[in-house]
mmCIF file of C-alpha atoms in Angstrom:
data_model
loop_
_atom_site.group_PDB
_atom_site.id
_atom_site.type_symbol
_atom_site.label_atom_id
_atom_site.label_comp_id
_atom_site.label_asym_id
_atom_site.label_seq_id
_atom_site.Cartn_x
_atom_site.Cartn_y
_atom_site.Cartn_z
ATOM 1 C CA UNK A 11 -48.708 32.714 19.776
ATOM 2 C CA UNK A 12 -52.334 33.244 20.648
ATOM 3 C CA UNK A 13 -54.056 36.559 20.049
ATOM 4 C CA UNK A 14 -54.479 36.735 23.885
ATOM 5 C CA UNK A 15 -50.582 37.422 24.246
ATOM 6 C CA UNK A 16 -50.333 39.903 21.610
ATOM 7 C CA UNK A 17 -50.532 42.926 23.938
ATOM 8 C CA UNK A 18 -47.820 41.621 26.059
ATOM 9 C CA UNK A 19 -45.571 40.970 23.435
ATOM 10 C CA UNK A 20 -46.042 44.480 22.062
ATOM 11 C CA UNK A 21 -45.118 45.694 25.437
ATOM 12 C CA UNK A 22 -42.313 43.271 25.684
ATOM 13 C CA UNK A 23 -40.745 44.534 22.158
ATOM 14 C CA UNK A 24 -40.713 48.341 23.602
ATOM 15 C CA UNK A 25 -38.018 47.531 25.522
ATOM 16 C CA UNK A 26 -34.569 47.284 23.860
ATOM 17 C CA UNK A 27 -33.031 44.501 23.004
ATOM 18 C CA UNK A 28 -36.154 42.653 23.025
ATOM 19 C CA UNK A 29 -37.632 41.325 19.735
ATOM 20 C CA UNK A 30 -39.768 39.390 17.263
ATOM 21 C CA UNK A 31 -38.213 36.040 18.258
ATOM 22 C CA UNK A 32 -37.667 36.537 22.431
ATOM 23 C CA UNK A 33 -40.739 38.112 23.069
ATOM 24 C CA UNK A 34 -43.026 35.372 22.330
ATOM 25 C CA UNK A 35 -40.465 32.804 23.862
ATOM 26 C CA UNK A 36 -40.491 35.164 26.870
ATOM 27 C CA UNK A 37 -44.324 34.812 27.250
ATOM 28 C CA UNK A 38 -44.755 30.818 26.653
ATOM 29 C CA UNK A 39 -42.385 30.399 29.959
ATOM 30 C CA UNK A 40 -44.381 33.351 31.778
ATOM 31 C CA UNK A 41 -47.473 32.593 30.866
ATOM 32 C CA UNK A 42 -49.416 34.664 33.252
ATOM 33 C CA UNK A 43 -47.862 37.101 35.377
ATOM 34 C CA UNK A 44 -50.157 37.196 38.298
ATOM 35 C CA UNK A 45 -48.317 33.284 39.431
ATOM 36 C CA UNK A 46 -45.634 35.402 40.602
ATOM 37 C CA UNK A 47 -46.427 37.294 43.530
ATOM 38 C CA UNK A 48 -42.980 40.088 42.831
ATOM 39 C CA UNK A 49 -40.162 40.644 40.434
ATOM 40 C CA UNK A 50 -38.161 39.145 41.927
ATOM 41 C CA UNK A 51 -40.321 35.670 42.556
ATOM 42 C CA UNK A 52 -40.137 36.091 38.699
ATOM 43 C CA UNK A 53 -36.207 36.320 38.401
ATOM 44 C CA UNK A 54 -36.341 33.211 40.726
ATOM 45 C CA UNK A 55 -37.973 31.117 38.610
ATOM 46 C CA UNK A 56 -35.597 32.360 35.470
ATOM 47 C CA UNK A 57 -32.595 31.292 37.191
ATOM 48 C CA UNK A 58 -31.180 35.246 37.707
ATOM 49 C CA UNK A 59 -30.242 35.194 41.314
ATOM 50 C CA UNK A 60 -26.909 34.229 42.849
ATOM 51 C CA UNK A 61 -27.011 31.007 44.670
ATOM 52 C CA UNK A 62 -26.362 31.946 48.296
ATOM 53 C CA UNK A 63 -23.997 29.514 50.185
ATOM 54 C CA UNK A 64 -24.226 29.731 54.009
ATOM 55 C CA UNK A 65 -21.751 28.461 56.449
ATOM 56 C CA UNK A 66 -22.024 29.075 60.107
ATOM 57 C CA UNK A 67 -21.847 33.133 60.358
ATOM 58 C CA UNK A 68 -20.959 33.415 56.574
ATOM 59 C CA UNK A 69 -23.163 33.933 53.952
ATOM 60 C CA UNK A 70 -21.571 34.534 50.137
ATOM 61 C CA UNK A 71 -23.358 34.263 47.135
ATOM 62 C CA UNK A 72 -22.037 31.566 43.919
ATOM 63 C CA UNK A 73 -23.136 31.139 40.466
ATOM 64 C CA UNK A 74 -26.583 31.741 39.103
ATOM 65 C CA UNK A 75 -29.099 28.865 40.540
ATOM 66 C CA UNK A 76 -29.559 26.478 37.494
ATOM 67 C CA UNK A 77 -32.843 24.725 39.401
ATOM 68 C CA UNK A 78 -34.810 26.838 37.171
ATOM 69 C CA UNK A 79 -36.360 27.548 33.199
ATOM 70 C CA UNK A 80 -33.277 27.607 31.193
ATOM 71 C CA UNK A 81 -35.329 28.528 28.237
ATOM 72 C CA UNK A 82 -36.225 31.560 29.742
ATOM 73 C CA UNK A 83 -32.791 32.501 31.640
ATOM 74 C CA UNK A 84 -31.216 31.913 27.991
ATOM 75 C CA UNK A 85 -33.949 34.564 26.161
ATOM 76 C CA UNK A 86 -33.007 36.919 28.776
ATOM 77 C CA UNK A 87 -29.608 36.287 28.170
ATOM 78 C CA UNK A 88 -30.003 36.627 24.335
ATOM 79 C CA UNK A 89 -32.344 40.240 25.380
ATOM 80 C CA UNK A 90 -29.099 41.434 27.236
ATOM 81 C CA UNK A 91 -26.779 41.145 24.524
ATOM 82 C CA UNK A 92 -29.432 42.744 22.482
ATOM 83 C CA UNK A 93 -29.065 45.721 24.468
ATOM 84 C CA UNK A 94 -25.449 45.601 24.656
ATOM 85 C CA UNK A 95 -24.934 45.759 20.701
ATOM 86 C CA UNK A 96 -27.234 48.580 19.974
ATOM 87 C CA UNK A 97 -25.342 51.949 18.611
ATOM 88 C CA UNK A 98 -28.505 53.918 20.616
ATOM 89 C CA UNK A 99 -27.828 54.730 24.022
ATOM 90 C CA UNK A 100 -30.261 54.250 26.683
ATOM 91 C CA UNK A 101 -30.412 53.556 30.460
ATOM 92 C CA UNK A 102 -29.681 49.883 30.511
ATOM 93 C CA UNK A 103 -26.927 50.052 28.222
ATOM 94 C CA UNK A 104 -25.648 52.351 30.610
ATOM 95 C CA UNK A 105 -25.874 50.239 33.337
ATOM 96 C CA UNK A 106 -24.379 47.378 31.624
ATOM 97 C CA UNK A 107 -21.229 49.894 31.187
ATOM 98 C CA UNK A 108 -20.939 51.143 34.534
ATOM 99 C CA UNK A 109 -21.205 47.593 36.216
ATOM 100 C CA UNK A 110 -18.691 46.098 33.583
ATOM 101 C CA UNK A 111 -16.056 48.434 34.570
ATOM 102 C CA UNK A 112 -15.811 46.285 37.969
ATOM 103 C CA UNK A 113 -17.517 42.930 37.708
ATOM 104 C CA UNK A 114 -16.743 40.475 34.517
ATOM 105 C CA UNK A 115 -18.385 40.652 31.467
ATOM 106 C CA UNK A 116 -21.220 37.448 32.091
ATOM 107 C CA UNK A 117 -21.759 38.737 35.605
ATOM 108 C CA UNK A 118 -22.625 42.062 34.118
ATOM 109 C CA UNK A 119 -24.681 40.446 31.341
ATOM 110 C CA UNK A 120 -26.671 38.163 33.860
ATOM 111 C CA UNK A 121 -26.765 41.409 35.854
ATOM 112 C CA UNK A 122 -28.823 43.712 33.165
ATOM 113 C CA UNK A 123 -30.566 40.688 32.477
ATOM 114 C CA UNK A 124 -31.849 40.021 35.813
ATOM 115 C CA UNK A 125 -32.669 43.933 35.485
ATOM 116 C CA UNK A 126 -34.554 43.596 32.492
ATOM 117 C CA UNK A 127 -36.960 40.814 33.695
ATOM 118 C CA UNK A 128 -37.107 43.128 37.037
ATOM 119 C CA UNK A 129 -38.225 45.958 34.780
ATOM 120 C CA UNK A 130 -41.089 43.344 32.585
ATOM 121 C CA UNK A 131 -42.760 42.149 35.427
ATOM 122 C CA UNK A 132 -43.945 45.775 36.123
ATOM 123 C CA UNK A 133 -44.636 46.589 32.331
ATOM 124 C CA UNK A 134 -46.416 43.124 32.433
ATOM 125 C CA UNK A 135 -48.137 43.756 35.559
ATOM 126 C CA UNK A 136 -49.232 47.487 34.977
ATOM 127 C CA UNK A 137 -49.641 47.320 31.192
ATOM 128 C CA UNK A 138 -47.241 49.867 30.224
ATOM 129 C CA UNK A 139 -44.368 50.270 27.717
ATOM 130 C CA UNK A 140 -41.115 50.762 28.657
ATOM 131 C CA UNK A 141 -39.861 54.110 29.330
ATOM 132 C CA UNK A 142 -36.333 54.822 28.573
#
């Protein structure tokens, strides 16, 4: 990875669960940050959202949309279960605890994941490390 990405991918690795081999693969699908406008424009392109189905007056949401980087929906992914198998406790393991206790265990992965990306595209944005 260039020299020009180094400083994200130190601020990428201060979040748990994140490491030598994702962070890099993280930053070749970003690229630059600024192309997405919000977090969430940035979860959108990794695939994180529920696909909403409408039908007249109802609206439910399905299955992750799959119209999207895979590479980067499967880091994430791979970041997730990072945090999920660390001993250390910290806030995102904690919310992968709470929301298991009522949702299935890949919705509450894709869940923290979709959290975690939320949480990079400010560290990315405002060039700061993550703060537990």
């Amino acid at each position: 990875m260039p020299d020009k990405y180094r400083r994200e991918i130190e601020l990428l690795q201060s979040m748990p669960g994140v490491g030598d081999i994702t962070s890099p693969v993280i930053m070749a699908e970003i690229v630059n940050i600024r192309r997405f406008d919000s977090p969430e424009a940035l979860c959108k392109y990794a695939g994180l959202v529920p696909r909403v189905i409408q039908s007249g007056e109802s609206d439910r949401r399905g299955r992750l949309v799959k119209q999207s980087s895979a590479i980067l929906r499967t880091a994430m992914i791979q970041c997730a279960h990072g945090v999920i198998l660390t001993k250390y406790d910290n806030k995102l393991k904690h919310f992968f605890v709470q929301l298991s206790r009522r949702k299935k265990f890949n919705t509450a992965v894709a869940a923290l994941a979709h959290k975690m990306l939320y949480i990079m595209w400010f560290m990315l944005t405002n060039n700061e490390e993550f703060h537990d």
